[in-house]
Amino acid sequence: MNGSADTRAKLESLRDEIRYHNYRYHVLDDPEIPDAEYDRLMRQLQALEEQNPEFITDDSPTQRVGEQPISAFGTVEHRIPMLSLDNAFSSAELNDFHRRVIERLKLGDDGDSLRYAAEPKLDGAAVSLLYAKGRLVRGATRGDGTTGEDITHNVRTIKGVPLRLIGKGYPETLEVRGEVFMPKAGFEALNTKARELGQKLFVNPRNAAAGSLRQLDPKLTAARPLDIYLYSVGFAEGGSLPDRHSEILDQLQEWGLKTCPERKVVRGVQGCLDYYSDIGSRRETLRYEIDGVVYKVDSIAEQRRLGFVSRAPRWAIAHKFPAQEELTVVLDIEFQVGRTGALTPVARLEPVFVGGVTVSNATLHNIDELRRKDVRIGDTVIIRRAGDVIPEVVGVIQSRRPAKTRKVQLPKKCPVCKSAVAKEEGEAVARCTGGLYCSAQRAESLKHFVSRRALDIEGLGARLIEQLVAVDRIHTPADLFTLTEDELAAMERMAEKSAQNLIRSIEASKSTSLARFLYGLGIREVGEATAASLASHFGNLESLVAAREADLLKVPDVGPVVAARIRTFFDEPHNLEIIERLQKSGVHWPESEPETTESDGTLAGKVFVLTGTLSDMSRDEAKQRIIGLGGKVTGSVSKKTDFVVLGENPGSKLRKAQALNVSLLDESDFKELISGP
Ligand code: IVH
C-alpha cells in the first residue's frame, strides 16, 4: 500500500468510527463514549483532512455545514406526493374512521384485533430525505405536497440526519420522510438568548423549526437546535422493505435514521384510545411538542387496498389533542398582588376554549413582559394553556389591532391597599410595599401556608381565606388555629358539616414536618427544595433561627441571596412572634440530628457536582453520603467545585469540568472516597 492509500484508509476508518458514535448518540440515545472523547475523534479527523484536503468527501462528518450561503432555493418535484392526514377530534370520529377501515377491508368482527402503528404527531416541519447508495443526496420541504424546496444544505447541518446510512441491505435509492422539529429545551434556550439580545422571539417550536429550515445560509441553520424523526418511506428502489409499517421504521432505525421512541403497535380502536390517553398524560414531559397522535394501519398490503382520497390516505388518521393555543380579545388588564407583593398583570379575556377548558384570565407575568409584548385592551391575542400551567398571553396579532386600543401603565399605588409600588433597578417585578398591611399579600401568604405542600389544610379554600381576611378575622397563620366551628359554620357557603371537617383538618395539620413548616412560612427565595435542605441540615428550628449567614451558606444550594433573605426573615420580631404562637397552639414536628458540618467529616468543605447515572446508588443517596461526610453538593460546575462525580452518560458538566480543570471521579473512585480510610 502506498502512503495515500494508507491515509485514505485511515480517514475512512476514523469517519466510520465517528458515524458509529453519532448513531449511538443521536439514534439510539445511548452514547458509548463521553463527549470529550467524541470531540477528540472529530478534531483528529479535521486535522487529517486539513493535511489531505484532496481526500475530503461530501459525506464526511466534518462536512455538515457548507462554506457558502446559497443564493436561492431550488425546487424539488416529489415523485410520490407528500400527503396530509385527516383529523379526528373526538373518539366518536376515531370510531367512524375505524368502522370505515374494517368495512373496506371486510374484516367484520375481526376489527378489534386490527393492528395500528401508533405514533405521536410531531409539531414541526415535514421533510423528505433522499439517499442514493446510502449517501444523503437531497433534502426537501413538503411545500404544497407536489413541489417542495431544496433544503439539502440545511438538512445536512442537523446532527440527527445521517450523511451516510449505516448497516447493510438498504435500497439503492431510498426516499424517507419525517418531521424536523425543535426540542422544547432548545426552543426555550433560543428565545432566552433572543430576549437578552433584544431580538424578536419565535412564537412556538414549530415556527422556529420551519423558519430555521428556510435559511439561505446553512451556518444559521446549524446554530439552531433542530432534530428529526422519520415516519415513512416515500419510495425505495433496488432493495426491499418489510411488509409492516412498524417494521419498516425499525429497519430505518437500524440504517441510522431516527424514529420516534414513543411509537407502538396497538390493536383496534380501544388500543388507539389507550395510546391517546397515555401519550396525552405524558405530553408535557416529552422533550418535543406534539399536537396529537397518528394511527396508521400497520400492514402495507392493507394500506394498498385502502388507498387514498384526494390528499389523504384512507389508512391513517391524526387524532388531535385539544388546541393549546387560541385567539381571543383582551377586555381589560388588571394587576394582581401576590404573596410577596409582586404585581402581576393579568389579562381579562373574552372567554375562550383552549387546552380543554374555558379560559377567561391569562397572565402577562410582569410589567416588563407586558411592555415587551405591547398588549393593549382591545387587542386580539394568542392565549396558550399547556397542561396544568396557568394560561398565558403569548403575543398580539398586530394585524387585528383595532384603531382604538388602551395601553396600561404600572400603577403607582397598590390596587388593594394603596401603598406605594416600587420596582428595583434591574428587576422585572414591581411590588406593593405594604407588606402584611396589604390584605392581598396577607391572603396570599395564608393560601400558601395552608397549601398542599405546606401545612396541607384540606377544605380551606382561597375564597374562604379571602372572606376571613376581608372581615379582619385572620391576620397571620397563627390566627387560623383560633377559628371555631360555630364561627366557620356562619361563613358564606359553609354548612355545619364542612365547618366540622375543616376544624378537623386544621387540627390534623398541626402535626407536620419542619420542612413543610419552613416552606409554609413563605420566606422569599425559600422553595420546597431549600426548605427541605434547611430542615435536614439544621434538624431543628432553634438552630436555624440562630444560624448566622456564614452557617446558612454551608447548606447545599443556599447562596448569599437566599441566606440574606432567611436572616432578614428571622430578624423580624413579628415573624418570631407568629412562629411562637403557632407552636403554642400545637403546631409541631419531629426533630432530627443536625447533619455533620464542615468542621468534621472526611469531606469537610469539599464541593461536589454529580453528573450521569451511577449504577449502584441513586443521585439522592450519593448526595446524602457526601453531605453526611461534611461535603457539599451543588448543581453546576464552577471554579469552586472540588470534584465532579461521573456516572454513565455524563452530560455537559463533564466538558465544563475539563475546561476548568476540576478533578474527575468515576464511580469506583467515588466509592473509595466515601468508604473512607
Ligand atoms: S404520516 C400519508 N406521521 O402531519 C401520511 N405525519 O397532516 C402522511 N406529521 O405533513 C404523514 N407527525 O408533517 C405522519 N407521525 C407522523 C407525523 C406526521 C407529524 C405531520 C406531517 C404531515 C402532517 C399531516
mmCIF file with all atom_site columns, N, CA, C and O in Angstrom, residues 488-528:
data_model
loop_
_atom_site.group_PDB
_atom_site.id
_atom_site.type_symbol
_atom_site.label_atom_id
_atom_site.label_alt_id
_atom_site.label_comp_id
_atom_site.label_asym_id
_atom_site.label_entity_id
_atom_site.label_seq_id
_atom_site.pdbx_PDB_ins_code
_atom_site.Cartn_x
_atom_site.Cartn_y
_atom_site.Cartn_z
_atom_site.occupancy
_atom_site.B_iso_or_equiv
_atom_site.pdbx_formal_charge
_atom_site.auth_seq_id
_atom_site.auth_comp_id
_atom_site.auth_asym_id
_atom_site.auth_atom_id
_atom_site.pdbx_PDB_model_num
ATOM 1   N N  . LEU A 1 488 ? -67.046 29.294 61.767 1.00 0.00 ? 488 LEU A N  1
ATOM 2   C CA . LEU A 1 488 ? -66.899 28.846 60.385 1.00 0.00 ? 488 LEU A CA 1
ATOM 3   C C  . LEU A 1 488 ? -68.251 28.524 59.769 1.00 0.00 ? 488 LEU A C  1
ATOM 4   O O  . LEU A 1 488 ? -68.522 28.865 58.618 1.00 0.00 ? 488 LEU A O  1
ATOM 5   N N  . ALA A 1 489 ? -69.108 27.870 60.566 1.00 0.00 ? 489 ALA A N  1
ATOM 6   C CA . ALA A 1 489 ? -70.421 27.488 60.049 1.00 0.00 ? 489 ALA A CA 1
ATOM 7   C C  . ALA A 1 489 ? -71.216 28.720 59.644 1.00 0.00 ? 489 ALA A C  1
ATOM 8   O O  . ALA A 1 489 ? -72.089 28.658 58.763 1.00 0.00 ? 489 ALA A O  1
ATOM 9   N N  . ALA A 1 490 ? -70.905 29.867 60.285 1.00 0.00 ? 490 ALA A N  1
ATOM 10  C CA . ALA A 1 490 ? -71.651 31.091 59.986 1.00 0.00 ? 490 ALA A CA 1
ATOM 11  C C  . ALA A 1 490 ? -71.145 31.795 58.722 1.00 0.00 ? 490 ALA A C  1
ATOM 12  O O  . ALA A 1 490 ? -71.773 32.733 58.235 1.00 0.00 ? 490 ALA A O  1
ATOM 13  N N  . MET A 1 491 ? -70.015 31.335 58.191 1.00 0.00 ? 491 MET A N  1
ATOM 14  C CA . MET A 1 491 ? -69.473 31.988 56.989 1.00 0.00 ? 491 MET A CA 1
ATOM 15  C C  . MET A 1 491 ? -70.312 31.628 55.767 1.00 0.00 ? 491 MET A C  1
ATOM 16  O O  . MET A 1 491 ? -70.956 30.584 55.723 1.00 0.00 ? 491 MET A O  1
ATOM 17  N N  . GLU A 1 492 ? -70.206 32.493 54.758 1.00 0.00 ? 492 GLU A N  1
ATOM 18  C CA . GLU A 1 492 ? -70.903 32.258 53.489 1.00 0.00 ? 492 GLU A CA 1
ATOM 19  C C  . GLU A 1 492 ? -70.550 30.885 52.915 1.00 0.00 ? 492 GLU A C  1
ATOM 20  O O  . GLU A 1 492 ? -69.384 30.481 52.977 1.00 0.00 ? 492 GLU A O  1
ATOM 21  N N  . ARG A 1 493 ? -71.507 30.237 52.355 1.00 0.00 ? 493 ARG A N  1
ATOM 22  C CA . ARG A 1 493 ? -71.289 28.947 51.686 1.00 0.00 ? 493 ARG A CA 1
ATOM 23  C C  . ARG A 1 493 ? -70.709 27.864 52.580 1.00 0.00 ? 493 ARG A C  1
ATOM 24  O O  . ARG A 1 493 ? -70.103 26.909 52.096 1.00 0.00 ? 493 ARG A O  1
ATOM 25  N N  . MET A 1 494 ? -70.808 28.010 53.895 1.00 0.00 ? 494 MET A N  1
ATOM 26  C CA . MET A 1 494 ? -70.303 26.952 54.774 1.00 0.00 ? 494 MET A CA 1
ATOM 27  C C  . MET A 1 494 ? -71.479 26.296 55.477 1.00 0.00 ? 494 MET A C  1
ATOM 28  O O  . MET A 1 494 ? -72.350 26.979 56.015 1.00 0.00 ? 494 MET A O  1
ATOM 29  N N  . ALA A 1 495 ? -71.483 24.973 55.491 1.00 0.00 ? 495 ALA A N  1
ATOM 30  C CA . ALA A 1 495 ? -72.507 24.266 56.245 1.00 0.00 ? 495 ALA A CA 1
ATOM 31  C C  . ALA A 1 495 ? -71.848 23.708 57.495 1.00 0.00 ? 495 ALA A C  1
ATOM 32  O O  . ALA A 1 495 ? -70.626 23.737 57.625 1.00 0.00 ? 495 ALA A O  1
ATOM 33  N N  . GLU A 1 496 ? -72.683 23.208 58.412 1.00 0.00 ? 496 GLU A N  1
ATOM 34  C CA . GLU A 1 496 ? -72.164 22.687 59.672 1.00 0.00 ? 496 GLU A CA 1
ATOM 35  C C  . GLU A 1 496 ? -71.134 21.587 59.429 1.00 0.00 ? 496 GLU A C  1
ATOM 36  O O  . GLU A 1 496 ? -70.079 21.547 60.042 1.00 0.00 ? 496 GLU A O  1
ATOM 37  N N  . LYS A 1 497 ? -71.509 20.714 58.498 1.00 0.00 ? 497 LYS A N  1
ATOM 38  C CA . LYS A 1 497 ? -70.666 19.559 58.211 1.00 0.00 ? 497 LYS A CA 1
ATOM 39  C C  . LYS A 1 497 ? -69.282 19.994 57.704 1.00 0.00 ? 497 LYS A C  1
ATOM 40  O O  . LYS A 1 497 ? -68.260 19.505 58.171 1.00 0.00 ? 497 LYS A O  1
ATOM 41  N N  . SER A 1 498 ? -69.287 20.956 56.769 1.00 0.00 ? 498 SER A N  1
ATOM 42  C CA . SER A 1 498 ? -67.990 21.357 56.218 1.00 0.00 ? 498 SER A CA 1
ATOM 43  C C  . SER A 1 498 ? -67.174 22.121 57.259 1.00 0.00 ? 498 SER A C  1
ATOM 44  O O  . SER A 1 498 ? -65.942 22.042 57.274 1.00 0.00 ? 498 SER A O  1
ATOM 45  N N  . ALA A 1 499 ? -67.865 22.838 58.155 1.00 0.00 ? 499 ALA A N  1
ATOM 46  C CA . ALA A 1 499 ? -67.154 23.530 59.234 1.00 0.00 ? 499 ALA A CA 1
ATOM 47  C C  . ALA A 1 499 ? -66.479 22.499 60.135 1.00 0.00 ? 499 ALA A C  1
ATOM 48  O O  . ALA A 1 499 ? -65.315 22.652 60.516 1.00 0.00 ? 499 ALA A O  1
ATOM 49  N N  . GLN A 1 500 ? -67.219 21.441 60.430 1.00 0.00 ? 500 GLN A N  1
ATOM 50  C CA . GLN A 1 500 ? -66.683 20.368 61.265 1.00 0.00 ? 500 GLN A CA 1
ATOM 51  C C  . GLN A 1 500 ? -65.438 19.754 60.624 1.00 0.00 ? 500 GLN A C  1
ATOM 52  O O  . GLN A 1 500 ? -64.404 19.600 61.269 1.00 0.00 ? 500 GLN A O  1
ATOM 53  N N  . ASN A 1 501 ? -65.584 19.420 59.348 1.00 0.00 ? 501 ASN A N  1
ATOM 54  C CA . ASN A 1 501 ? -64.466 18.809 58.628 1.00 0.00 ? 501 ASN A CA 1
ATOM 55  C C  . ASN A 1 501 ? -63.252 19.715 58.610 1.00 0.00 ? 501 ASN A C  1
ATOM 56  O O  . ASN A 1 501 ? -62.121 19.266 58.768 1.00 0.00 ? 501 ASN A O  1
ATOM 57  N N  . LEU A 1 502 ? -63.505 20.993 58.405 1.00 0.00 ? 502 LEU A N  1
ATOM 58  C CA . LEU A 1 502 ? -62.397 21.941 58.326 1.00 0.00 ? 502 LEU A CA 1
ATOM 59  C C  . LEU A 1 502 ? -61.666 22.021 59.668 1.00 0.00 ? 502 LEU A C  1
ATOM 60  O O  . LEU A 1 502 ? -60.438 22.002 59.714 1.00 0.00 ? 502 LEU A O  1
ATOM 61  N N  . ILE A 1 503 ? -62.433 22.092 60.747 1.00 0.00 ? 503 ILE A N  1
ATOM 62  C CA . ILE A 1 503 ? -61.804 22.129 62.069 1.00 0.00 ? 503 ILE A CA 1
ATOM 63  C C  . ILE A 1 503 ? -60.942 20.885 62.259 1.00 0.00 ? 503 ILE A C  1
ATOM 64  O O  . ILE A 1 503 ? -59.816 20.947 62.757 1.00 0.00 ? 503 ILE A O  1
ATOM 65  N N  . ARG A 1 504 ? -61.458 19.762 61.786 1.00 0.00 ? 504 ARG A N  1
ATOM 66  C CA . ARG A 1 504 ? -60.700 18.524 61.916 1.00 0.00 ? 504 ARG A CA 1
ATOM 67  C C  . ARG A 1 504 ? -59.394 18.591 61.108 1.00 0.00 ? 504 ARG A C  1
ATOM 68  O O  . ARG A 1 504 ? -58.343 18.193 61.581 1.00 0.00 ? 504 ARG A O  1
ATOM 69  N N  . SER A 1 505 ? -59.461 19.143 59.892 1.00 0.00 ? 505 SER A N  1
ATOM 70  C CA . SER A 1 505 ? -58.210 19.151 59.117 1.00 0.00 ? 505 SER A CA 1
ATOM 71  C C  . SER A 1 505 ? -57.238 20.217 59.624 1.00 0.00 ? 505 SER A C  1
ATOM 72  O O  . SER A 1 505 ? -56.022 20.058 59.509 1.00 0.00 ? 505 SER A O  1
ATOM 73  N N  . ILE A 1 506 ? -57.772 21.282 60.238 1.00 0.00 ? 506 ILE A N  1
ATOM 74  C CA . ILE A 1 506 ? -56.863 22.264 60.864 1.00 0.00 ? 506 ILE A CA 1
ATOM 75  C C  . ILE A 1 506 ? -56.124 21.578 62.016 1.00 0.00 ? 506 ILE A C  1
ATOM 76  O O  . ILE A 1 506 ? -54.904 21.701 62.161 1.00 0.00 ? 506 ILE A O  1
ATOM 77  N N  . GLU A 1 507 ? -56.868 20.801 62.791 1.00 0.00 ? 507 GLU A N  1
ATOM 78  C CA . GLU A 1 507 ? -56.288 20.062 63.909 1.00 0.00 ? 507 GLU A CA 1
ATOM 79  C C  . GLU A 1 507 ? -55.203 19.101 63.394 1.00 0.00 ? 507 GLU A C  1
ATOM 80  O O  . GLU A 1 507 ? -54.091 19.064 63.924 1.00 0.00 ? 507 GLU A O  1
ATOM 81  N N  . ALA A 1 508 ? -55.540 18.380 62.334 1.00 0.00 ? 508 ALA A N  1
ATOM 82  C CA . ALA A 1 508 ? -54.612 17.374 61.799 1.00 0.00 ? 508 ALA A CA 1
ATOM 83  C C  . ALA A 1 508 ? -53.334 18.022 61.270 1.00 0.00 ? 508 ALA A C  1
ATOM 84  O O  . ALA A 1 508 ? -52.248 17.447 61.334 1.00 0.00 ? 508 ALA A O  1
ATOM 85  N N  . SER A 1 509 ? -53.469 19.249 60.742 1.00 0.00 ? 509 SER A N  1
ATOM 86  C CA . SER A 1 509 ? -52.309 19.909 60.131 1.00 0.00 ? 509 SER A CA 1
ATOM 87  C C  . SER A 1 509 ? -51.249 20.288 61.169 1.00 0.00 ? 509 SER A C  1
ATOM 88  O O  . SER A 1 509 ? -50.109 20.580 60.817 1.00 0.00 ? 509 SER A O  1
ATOM 89  N N  . LYS A 1 510 ? -51.644 20.267 62.438 1.00 0.00 ? 510 LYS A N  1
ATOM 90  C CA . LYS A 1 510 ? -50.680 20.668 63.485 1.00 0.00 ? 510 LYS A CA 1
ATOM 91  C C  . LYS A 1 510 ? -49.505 19.708 63.562 1.00 0.00 ? 510 LYS A C  1
ATOM 92  O O  . LYS A 1 510 ? -48.421 20.079 63.992 1.00 0.00 ? 510 LYS A O  1
ATOM 93  N N  . SER A 1 511 ? -49.753 18.480 63.161 1.00 0.00 ? 511 SER A N  1
ATOM 94  C CA . SER A 1 511 ? -48.668 17.504 63.170 1.00 0.00 ? 511 SER A CA 1
ATOM 95  C C  . SER A 1 511 ? -48.023 17.527 61.784 1.00 0.00 ? 511 SER A C  1
ATOM 96  O O  . SER A 1 511 ? -48.577 17.006 60.822 1.00 0.00 ? 511 SER A O  1
ATOM 97  N N  . THR A 1 512 ? -46.859 18.153 61.684 1.00 0.00 ? 512 THR A N  1
ATOM 98  C CA . THR A 1 512 ? -46.278 18.388 60.363 1.00 0.00 ? 512 THR A CA 1
ATOM 99  C C  . THR A 1 512 ? -44.783 18.062 60.375 1.00 0.00 ? 512 THR A C  1
ATOM 100 O O  . THR A 1 512 ? -44.313 17.381 61.276 1.00 0.00 ? 512 THR A O  1
ATOM 101 N N  . SER A 1 513 ? -44.074 18.518 59.363 1.00 0.00 ? 513 SER A N  1
ATOM 102 C CA . SER A 1 513 ? -42.617 18.332 59.375 1.00 0.00 ? 513 SER A CA 1
ATOM 103 C C  . SER A 1 513 ? -41.964 19.708 59.351 1.00 0.00 ? 513 SER A C  1
ATOM 104 O O  . SER A 1 513 ? -42.586 20.686 58.922 1.00 0.00 ? 513 SER A O  1
ATOM 105 N N  . LEU A 1 514 ? -40.719 19.773 59.796 1.00 0.00 ? 514 LEU A N  1
ATOM 106 C CA . LEU A 1 514 ? -40.025 21.060 59.809 1.00 0.00 ? 514 LEU A CA 1
ATOM 107 C C  . LEU A 1 514 ? -39.923 21.609 58.383 1.00 0.00 ? 514 LEU A C  1
ATOM 108 O O  . LEU A 1 514 ? -40.092 22.812 58.163 1.00 0.00 ? 514 LEU A O  1
ATOM 109 N N  . ALA A 1 515 ? -39.692 20.726 57.410 1.00 0.00 ? 515 ALA A N  1
ATOM 110 C CA . ALA A 1 515 ? -39.552 21.178 56.027 1.00 0.00 ? 515 ALA A CA 1
ATOM 111 C C  . ALA A 1 515 ? -40.831 21.839 55.526 1.00 0.00 ? 515 ALA A C  1
ATOM 112 O O  . ALA A 1 515 ? -40.805 22.927 54.947 1.00 0.00 ? 515 ALA A O  1
ATOM 113 N N  . ARG A 1 516 ? -41.962 21.194 55.783 1.00 0.00 ? 516 ARG A N  1
ATOM 114 C CA . ARG A 1 516 ? -43.246 21.767 55.374 1.00 0.00 ? 516 ARG A CA 1
ATOM 115 C C  . ARG A 1 516 ? -43.492 23.101 56.080 1.00 0.00 ? 516 ARG A C  1
ATOM 116 O O  . ARG A 1 516 ? -43.966 24.064 55.474 1.00 0.00 ? 516 ARG A O  1
ATOM 117 N N  . PHE A 1 517 ? -43.183 23.138 57.367 1.00 0.00 ? 517 PHE A N  1
ATOM 118 C CA . PHE A 1 517 ? -43.418 24.349 58.140 1.00 0.00 ? 517 PHE A CA 1
ATOM 119 C C  . PHE A 1 517 ? -42.587 25.510 57.578 1.00 0.00 ? 517 PHE A C  1
ATOM 120 O O  . PHE A 1 517 ? -43.105 26.603 57.335 1.00 0.00 ? 517 PHE A O  1
ATOM 121 N N  . LEU A 1 518 ? -41.321 25.247 57.316 1.00 0.00 ? 518 LEU A N  1
ATOM 122 C CA . LEU A 1 518 ? -40.436 26.301 56.791 1.00 0.00 ? 518 LEU A CA 1
ATOM 123 C C  . LEU A 1 518 ? -40.926 26.778 55.429 1.00 0.00 ? 518 LEU A C  1
ATOM 124 O O  . LEU A 1 518 ? -40.952 27.972 55.137 1.00 0.00 ? 518 LEU A O  1
ATOM 125 N N  . TYR A 1 519 ? -41.304 25.823 54.598 1.00 0.00 ? 519 TYR A N  1
ATOM 126 C CA . TYR A 1 519 ? -41.816 26.193 53.278 1.00 0.00 ? 519 TYR A CA 1
ATOM 127 C C  . TYR A 1 519 ? -43.068 27.056 53.429 1.00 0.00 ? 519 TYR A C  1
ATOM 128 O O  . TYR A 1 519 ? -43.209 28.090 52.779 1.00 0.00 ? 519 TYR A O  1
ATOM 129 N N  . GLY A 1 520 ? -43.948 26.649 54.348 1.00 0.00 ? 520 GLY A N  1
ATOM 130 C CA . GLY A 1 520 ? -45.211 27.359 54.559 1.00 0.00 ? 520 GLY A CA 1
ATOM 131 C C  . GLY A 1 520 ? -45.020 28.788 55.041 1.00 0.00 ? 520 GLY A C  1
ATOM 132 O O  . GLY A 1 520 ? -45.855 29.658 54.774 1.00 0.00 ? 520 GLY A O  1
ATOM 133 N N  . LEU A 1 521 ? -43.915 29.057 55.731 1.00 0.00 ? 521 LEU A N  1
ATOM 134 C CA . LEU A 1 521 ? -43.690 30.415 56.231 1.00 0.00 ? 521 LEU A CA 1
ATOM 135 C C  . LEU A 1 521 ? -43.572 31.417 55.080 1.00 0.00 ? 521 LEU A C  1
ATOM 136 O O  . LEU A 1 521 ? -43.772 32.607 55.267 1.00 0.00 ? 521 LEU A O  1
ATOM 137 N N  . GLY A 1 522 ? -43.213 30.924 53.928 1.00 0.00 ? 522 GLY A N  1
ATOM 138 C CA . GLY A 1 522 ? -43.174 31.809 52.767 1.00 0.00 ? 522 GLY A CA 1
ATOM 139 C C  . GLY A 1 522 ? -41.994 32.763 52.777 1.00 0.00 ? 522 GLY A C  1
ATOM 140 O O  . GLY A 1 522 ? -42.100 33.899 52.314 1.00 0.00 ? 522 GLY A O  1
ATOM 141 N N  . ILE A 1 523 ? -40.863 32.321 53.318 1.00 0.00 ? 523 ILE A N  1
ATOM 142 C CA . ILE A 1 523 ? -39.653 33.144 53.288 1.00 0.00 ? 523 ILE A CA 1
ATOM 143 C C  . ILE A 1 523 ? -39.250 33.303 51.829 1.00 0.00 ? 523 ILE A C  1
ATOM 144 O O  . ILE A 1 523 ? -39.219 32.306 51.091 1.00 0.00 ? 523 ILE A O  1
ATOM 145 N N  . ARG A 1 524 ? -38.945 34.516 51.421 1.00 0.00 ? 524 ARG A N  1
ATOM 146 C CA . ARG A 1 524 ? -38.647 34.707 50.000 1.00 0.00 ? 524 ARG A CA 1
ATOM 147 C C  . ARG A 1 524 ? -37.446 33.890 49.567 1.00 0.00 ? 524 ARG A C  1
ATOM 148 O O  . ARG A 1 524 ? -36.488 33.751 50.313 1.00 0.00 ? 524 ARG A O  1
ATOM 149 N N  . GLU A 1 525 ? -37.517 33.340 48.375 1.00 0.00 ? 525 GLU A N  1
ATOM 150 C CA . GLU A 1 525 ? -36.457 32.502 47.788 1.00 0.00 ? 525 GLU A CA 1
ATOM 151 C C  . GLU A 1 525 ? -36.339 31.130 48.439 1.00 0.00 ? 525 GLU A C  1
ATOM 152 O O  . GLU A 1 525 ? -35.470 30.350 48.067 1.00 0.00 ? 525 GLU A O  1
ATOM 153 N N  . VAL A 1 526 ? -37.176 30.841 49.454 1.00 0.00 ? 526 VAL A N  1
ATOM 154 C CA . VAL A 1 526 ? -37.099 29.513 50.061 1.00 0.00 ? 526 VAL A CA 1
ATOM 155 C C  . VAL A 1 526 ? -38.253 28.662 49.546 1.00 0.00 ? 526 VAL A C  1
ATOM 156 O O  . VAL A 1 526 ? -39.372 28.725 50.043 1.00 0.00 ? 526 VAL A O  1
ATOM 157 N N  . GLY A 1 527 ? -37.974 27.895 48.512 1.00 0.00 ? 527 GLY A N  1
ATOM 158 C CA . GLY A 1 527 ? -38.972 26.989 47.950 1.00 0.00 ? 527 GLY A CA 1
ATOM 159 C C  . GLY A 1 527 ? -38.923 25.667 48.685 1.00 0.00 ? 527 GLY A C  1
ATOM 160 O O  . GLY A 1 527 ? -38.234 25.532 49.706 1.00 0.00 ? 527 GLY A O  1
ATOM 161 N N  . GLU A 1 528 ? -39.636 24.700 48.128 1.00 0.00 ? 528 GLU A N  1
ATOM 162 C CA . GLU A 1 528 ? -39.737 23.409 48.787 1.00 0.00 ? 528 GLU A CA 1
ATOM 163 C C  . GLU A 1 528 ? -38.371 22.744 48.984 1.00 0.00 ? 528 GLU A C  1
ATOM 164 O O  . GLU A 1 528 ? -38.085 22.210 50.048 1.00 0.00 ? 528 GLU A O  1
#
